[in-house]
XYZ file of C-alpha atoms in Angstrom:
433
model
C 87.593 110.558 63.704
C 87.932 107.426 66.012
C 86.792 107.228 69.549
C 89.248 106.863 72.213
C 89.046 103.666 74.089
C 87.817 104.507 77.329
C 89.869 102.692 80.058
C 91.157 103.410 83.247
C 94.850 103.554 84.594
C 96.034 100.193 85.557
C 96.394 99.868 89.314
C 93.223 101.740 90.331
C 89.832 100.071 91.090
C 86.519 101.271 89.996
C 83.086 99.543 91.042
C 79.592 98.978 89.400
C 77.106 100.521 91.677
C 76.153 97.653 93.510
C 79.541 96.837 94.511
C 80.020 100.329 95.120
C 77.249 100.277 98.017
C 79.178 97.207 99.225
C 82.444 98.974 99.919
C 80.753 102.031 101.007
C 78.495 99.795 103.299
C 82.117 98.267 104.690
C 83.741 101.569 104.874
C 80.849 103.021 107.050
C 80.948 100.022 109.384
C 84.607 100.567 109.963
C 83.871 104.621 110.560
C 81.228 104.083 112.939
C 83.321 101.332 114.823
C 86.110 103.773 115.236
C 83.453 106.687 116.184
C 82.118 104.236 118.925
C 85.420 103.853 120.488
C 85.724 107.454 120.979
C 88.693 108.334 117.940
C 88.182 111.738 116.386
C 88.091 112.193 112.584
C 90.994 114.192 110.809
C 91.633 114.734 107.006
C 94.943 115.909 105.373
C 95.825 116.691 101.709
C 96.445 113.913 99.680
C 99.653 115.915 98.528
C 102.465 116.835 101.176
C 105.681 118.397 100.890
C 108.559 116.125 99.659
C 110.663 117.525 102.916
C 107.785 116.020 104.959
C 107.384 112.673 102.742
C 111.105 112.008 102.513
C 112.155 113.322 106.091
C 113.464 109.580 107.172
C 115.476 109.453 103.945
C 115.216 107.890 100.406
C 115.302 104.171 99.699
C 111.934 102.434 98.686
C 110.037 105.517 99.640
C 111.710 107.553 96.924
C 110.817 104.957 94.374
C 107.154 104.456 95.086
C 106.220 108.175 95.593
C 104.195 110.050 92.704
C 105.587 113.178 92.515
C 103.639 116.073 91.097
C 104.977 118.056 88.019
C 105.371 121.497 89.196
C 108.045 123.915 88.455
C 106.818 125.992 91.835
C 105.750 123.172 93.993
C 108.278 120.662 95.438
C 105.147 117.903 96.717
C 104.064 114.567 96.050
C 101.073 112.429 97.009
C 100.939 110.907 100.204
C 101.808 107.021 100.385
C 100.305 106.289 103.660
C 98.267 108.283 106.373
C 101.233 108.018 108.961
C 103.619 110.570 107.755
C 100.845 113.048 107.437
C 99.658 112.117 111.118
C 103.067 112.871 112.447
C 103.069 116.268 110.170
C 99.605 117.002 111.537
C 100.429 116.260 115.489
C 103.521 118.359 115.264
C 101.991 120.986 113.791
C 98.748 121.625 115.861
C 100.428 119.895 119.193
C 99.434 122.933 121.305
C 95.915 122.738 119.800
C 95.416 118.710 120.717
C 94.437 116.645 123.805
C 96.443 114.234 124.685
C 96.259 110.870 124.359
C 95.179 112.204 120.802
C 92.712 109.643 119.708
C 92.459 109.744 115.692
C 90.949 108.045 113.055
C 91.624 108.589 109.068
C 90.051 107.165 106.204
C 91.476 108.300 102.968
C 93.375 107.269 99.788
C 96.933 106.990 99.438
C 99.265 106.376 96.541
C 102.392 104.298 95.650
C 104.020 103.062 92.679
C 103.279 99.307 93.176
C 104.428 97.110 90.415
C 101.073 95.629 88.446
C 99.928 92.427 89.936
C 96.431 91.083 90.929
C 94.840 92.738 94.052
C 97.526 95.568 94.472
C 96.880 98.974 93.652
C 98.447 102.417 93.186
C 95.703 104.199 94.403
C 94.014 102.520 97.453
C 91.934 103.294 100.626
C 93.593 103.132 104.108
C 91.480 103.213 107.338
C 93.853 103.887 110.400
C 93.296 104.581 113.942
C 96.211 105.593 116.263
C 96.699 107.081 119.901
C 99.569 108.930 120.578
C 100.487 110.336 123.932
C 102.707 113.129 125.022
C 105.820 111.823 126.606
C 104.225 108.613 127.591
C 101.494 106.235 126.614
C 100.352 103.466 128.372
C 100.576 99.730 127.160
C 97.154 98.705 127.560
C 96.313 100.891 124.548
C 98.030 98.019 122.468
C 95.292 95.926 123.482
C 92.289 98.099 122.553
C 93.063 98.492 118.989
C 92.914 94.760 118.309
C 89.500 94.736 120.283
C 88.461 97.348 117.522
C 89.616 95.360 114.682
C 87.781 92.271 116.021
C 84.685 94.043 116.210
C 84.819 95.401 112.536
C 85.923 92.045 111.420
C 83.184 90.033 113.074
C 80.711 92.467 111.231
C 81.841 92.206 107.758
C 83.981 88.739 107.279
C 82.157 85.328 107.155
C 85.438 83.574 107.666
C 87.696 82.781 110.556
C 90.279 85.058 111.261
C 93.293 85.573 114.016
C 94.979 88.903 115.287
C 98.858 88.025 115.574
C 100.907 89.727 117.586
C 104.543 90.193 119.171
C 106.791 92.542 120.796
C 109.906 93.692 119.287
C 111.561 94.369 122.429
C 111.582 90.274 122.801
C 113.574 89.759 119.748
C 115.802 92.720 119.762
C 116.669 91.766 123.268
C 117.688 88.432 121.929
C 119.790 90.011 119.207
C 121.454 92.266 122.187
C 121.769 89.051 124.224
C 123.698 87.409 121.121
C 125.814 90.204 120.047
C 123.903 90.488 116.749
C 124.771 93.983 115.124
C 122.760 94.005 111.683
C 119.118 93.937 113.617
C 117.340 95.452 111.053
C 118.272 92.934 108.280
C 117.513 90.441 110.675
C 113.864 91.631 111.252
C 113.535 92.186 107.347
C 114.321 88.382 106.821
C 112.295 87.142 109.547
C 109.336 89.044 108.598
C 109.154 87.276 105.156
C 108.249 83.684 106.952
C 104.877 83.799 105.764
C 105.637 84.610 102.286
C 108.887 82.460 101.810
C 108.517 79.849 104.399
C 110.637 78.621 107.368
C 113.717 76.927 105.512
C 114.318 79.819 103.206
C 114.145 82.202 105.816
C 117.048 80.152 107.883
C 118.929 80.206 104.470
C 118.594 84.033 104.152
C 119.741 84.236 107.855
C 122.942 82.086 107.008
C 124.059 84.306 104.139
C 124.105 87.190 106.385
C 127.155 85.836 108.383
C 125.822 84.706 111.247
C 128.008 82.114 113.473
C 126.385 78.827 114.072
C 125.794 79.375 117.702
C 123.587 82.550 117.283
C 121.953 81.047 114.093
C 121.018 78.172 115.712
C 119.558 80.462 118.833
C 117.743 82.535 116.368
C 116.384 79.567 114.668
C 115.494 77.957 118.082
C 113.585 81.049 118.903
C 111.257 81.499 115.680
C 110.417 77.885 115.852
C 108.578 78.673 119.296
C 104.777 77.568 118.817
C 101.964 76.136 120.930
C 99.136 77.647 122.737
C 99.482 81.578 123.731
C 100.074 80.368 127.204
C 102.767 77.947 126.089
C 104.629 80.343 124.179
C 104.980 82.767 127.089
C 106.193 80.260 129.232
C 108.699 79.071 126.800
C 110.181 82.553 126.242
C 110.406 82.555 130.164
C 112.291 79.413 130.082
C 114.739 80.576 127.397
C 117.121 81.742 130.034
C 117.790 85.044 128.164
C 119.490 87.609 130.734
C 118.798 91.113 128.803
C 116.676 94.051 130.314
C 114.889 94.669 126.708
C 114.280 90.916 126.340
C 112.346 90.840 129.677
C 110.376 94.284 129.219
C 109.093 92.921 126.053
C 107.982 89.464 127.525
C 106.275 91.637 130.456
C 104.575 93.948 127.736
C 103.527 91.097 125.808
C 101.589 89.399 128.711
C 100.060 92.553 129.759
C 98.764 93.200 126.521
C 97.368 89.472 125.846
C 95.747 89.554 129.348
C 94.019 92.909 128.379
C 92.986 91.453 124.881
C 90.941 88.855 126.458
C 89.736 91.384 129.038
C 88.286 93.392 126.411
C 86.478 90.291 124.884
C 88.767 89.005 122.013
C 87.996 85.470 121.868
C 91.287 83.120 122.613
C 90.713 81.404 119.199
C 91.342 84.971 117.588
C 94.414 85.613 119.460
C 97.682 84.462 118.401
C 101.330 85.287 119.874
C 103.188 84.922 116.952
C 107.091 85.658 117.472
C 107.742 86.095 113.842
C 105.569 89.090 113.420
C 108.333 91.874 113.081
C 106.772 94.122 110.368
C 110.060 94.495 108.856
C 109.766 98.421 109.489
C 112.460 100.263 111.520
C 110.203 102.513 113.215
C 108.146 99.990 114.839
C 109.443 99.578 118.836
C 107.141 97.529 120.694
C 103.829 95.625 120.094
C 103.440 94.548 116.621
C 100.183 92.954 114.615
C 99.190 91.151 111.507
C 95.923 89.903 110.908
C 95.171 86.661 108.842
C 92.344 85.026 107.814
C 92.706 81.341 109.022
C 92.024 79.395 105.877
C 93.349 82.188 103.349
C 96.834 82.853 104.819
C 98.044 83.046 101.326
C 96.264 86.456 100.837
C 98.837 87.874 103.665
C 97.964 90.464 106.373
C 94.748 91.951 105.861
C 95.401 94.463 108.695
C 98.593 95.536 110.650
C 100.371 97.708 113.166
C 102.306 98.434 115.831
C 103.710 100.914 118.798
C 106.146 103.249 117.897
C 108.534 105.328 120.713
C 108.602 108.510 118.850
C 105.857 109.339 116.195
C 107.177 112.690 115.046
C 110.943 112.826 115.725
C 111.598 114.477 112.262
C 109.252 117.201 112.879
C 109.543 118.322 116.417
C 111.294 117.870 119.738
C 108.128 116.586 121.371
C 108.213 112.962 122.573
C 105.168 111.567 121.190
C 105.065 107.917 121.539
C 101.929 106.073 119.832
C 100.512 102.868 118.806
C 98.205 102.215 115.413
C 96.554 99.786 113.108
C 95.865 99.996 109.656
C 93.230 98.499 107.452
C 94.143 98.453 103.722
C 90.271 98.672 102.702
C 90.811 98.617 98.754
C 93.000 95.595 98.922
C 90.851 93.722 101.561
C 87.541 94.336 99.911
C 89.023 92.980 96.655
C 90.256 89.820 98.333
C 86.980 89.339 100.098
C 84.848 89.711 96.894
C 86.959 87.413 95.048
C 86.531 84.833 97.531
C 83.048 85.651 98.355
C 83.814 85.908 102.217
C 81.707 88.834 103.082
C 78.656 88.485 105.541
C 75.378 89.638 104.497
C 75.885 93.274 104.018
C 73.421 95.556 102.224
C 73.866 95.947 98.679
C 70.671 97.935 97.731
C 70.752 101.621 98.523
C 66.987 102.486 97.274
C 64.456 101.219 99.881
C 61.414 101.115 97.121
C 60.825 102.343 93.659
C 57.336 104.494 93.262
C 55.719 103.439 89.905
C 53.004 106.087 88.706
C 50.307 105.087 86.501
C 49.297 107.672 83.939
C 47.841 110.907 85.030
C 48.930 109.845 88.542
C 52.275 111.783 88.737
C 50.896 114.566 91.496
C 50.076 111.659 93.922
C 53.102 110.042 93.370
C 55.278 112.999 94.051
C 53.203 114.050 97.263
C 54.019 110.297 98.364
C 57.645 110.922 97.879
C 57.466 114.235 99.962
C 55.810 112.310 102.751
C 58.928 109.976 102.927
C 61.241 113.105 103.668
C 61.617 112.613 107.255
C 61.095 108.656 107.573
C 64.751 107.575 106.895
C 63.709 105.724 103.892
C 65.543 105.961 100.443
C 62.548 106.413 97.873
C 62.970 106.884 93.877
C 60.082 107.642 91.404
C 60.292 106.160 88.095
C 59.018 108.583 85.586
C 59.952 106.876 82.308
C 56.981 105.939 79.892
C 57.626 101.876 79.754
C 55.934 98.618 80.243
C 55.166 97.463 83.893
C 57.473 94.362 82.948
C 60.372 97.031 82.009
C 59.854 98.776 85.078
C 59.800 95.915 87.605
C 63.429 94.743 85.656
C 64.628 98.028 86.454
C 63.888 97.787 90.248
C 65.308 94.082 90.494
C 68.475 94.877 88.919
C 69.082 97.620 91.142
C 67.929 95.008 94.088
C 65.195 96.960 95.223
C 63.281 95.286 97.410
C 59.712 96.888 97.218
C 57.626 98.585 94.509
C 54.688 101.043 95.099
C 52.200 101.375 92.733
C 50.129 104.594 92.387
C 46.772 104.456 89.915
C 43.742 106.152 89.792
C 42.095 103.723 92.434
C 44.748 104.516 95.031
C 44.752 108.097 94.396
C 40.881 108.181 95.020
C 41.044 106.098 97.941
C 44.111 107.820 99.544
C 46.023 104.391 99.582
C 48.966 102.453 97.995
C 49.545 98.923 96.472
C 53.003 98.004 97.808
C 54.561 94.594 96.289
C 57.646 92.635 97.792
C 59.781 91.837 94.968
C 61.242 88.677 96.505
C 58.070 87.084 97.825
C 55.696 88.323 95.348
C 53.179 89.438 97.869
C 51.267 92.415 97.227
C 48.804 94.601 99.288
C 47.082 97.719 99.282
C 47.336 99.965 102.592
C 47.437 103.447 103.657
C 50.660 105.464 104.562
C 51.005 104.202 108.015
C 50.615 100.580 106.543
C 53.324 101.729 103.710
C 56.022 102.480 106.392
C 55.538 99.565 108.359
C 56.100 97.307 105.433
C 59.293 98.855 104.091
């Protein structure tokens, strides 16, 4: 009988331990930052009822979800963390305090086409602030600050949080009398992928008249410093209440982002950011690595007027932002863009000599409340192999315990990076490791 060739499903990511440690440490940095800013954790099942997942209709969602083959259960795997959030807030509305600030880190599942760096199973890290009836626009400035804080800790590369406000472009469309606004937004949203000229070509193909095409083209060409872009918006002469509201919100979010402490060079007003999704209604975000824009956005989100309109009559406006952690991790690892983040989980390896296992185990127990992660090497092998084992696991120290150490109640510790070796008591050992 032949063996089955071991292989994982295409579109899933598995890591060797050192990379998994790095992944987990990055995830911990994200979660710790969310917690520090007062966001509360939730967790929801990886599957939901189809009536929940498909409440907004079919289309692309129907094509991408993984349905669970069951005669008795009409359920599928979740494809994002926003739909479960909407269901959760509607279901537990009376038990929650508003504004409700939640974070959720978990796996989601999509029927993605097989391609490099895209996954069918991947982690998302989401934060949202949900209001009851209303939600202050200043919340839209805090979320980018949290992303700035996280990326500053993990990325060794210049990045910028691009943002806009959909009220501005939708107000422009209203002013011009453009009907198919959703199609226009989806076309403009592709500008990073296909470029300005192709976007203009696609806009022409929608049947826009020459004057409207010229006005929209002029709008998406607006560039310059953040202050210059705001000034150009004010000088367009658009007479539309929605447009004016969008510009007002854009300015307030921009000023608050600076108050939070995001450096000017990490903030970029970009009027072509539309997200291409019909549930965003105000502020929208995309984050780019400045020298690797071809990677696309590494973090995105925005403001929505009513999160859970399919599940409750309560009006629940909110703002959220999401990091696609699995894809981001792959991109940063591939381009070697991580900052120095710990990739070992073991602080020291105890190597006992013959007849000293009792002394080694007692030492291990002494470390119980030290906060250190310590392992004993029990296998019978030459010292060279034991040191090689520690090296391959990136363990920085080995602690040798033999007859002399046991007799003198000491320990010989060796720094594997520097080669320095010393014999110390337990207090000295704690200071060294």
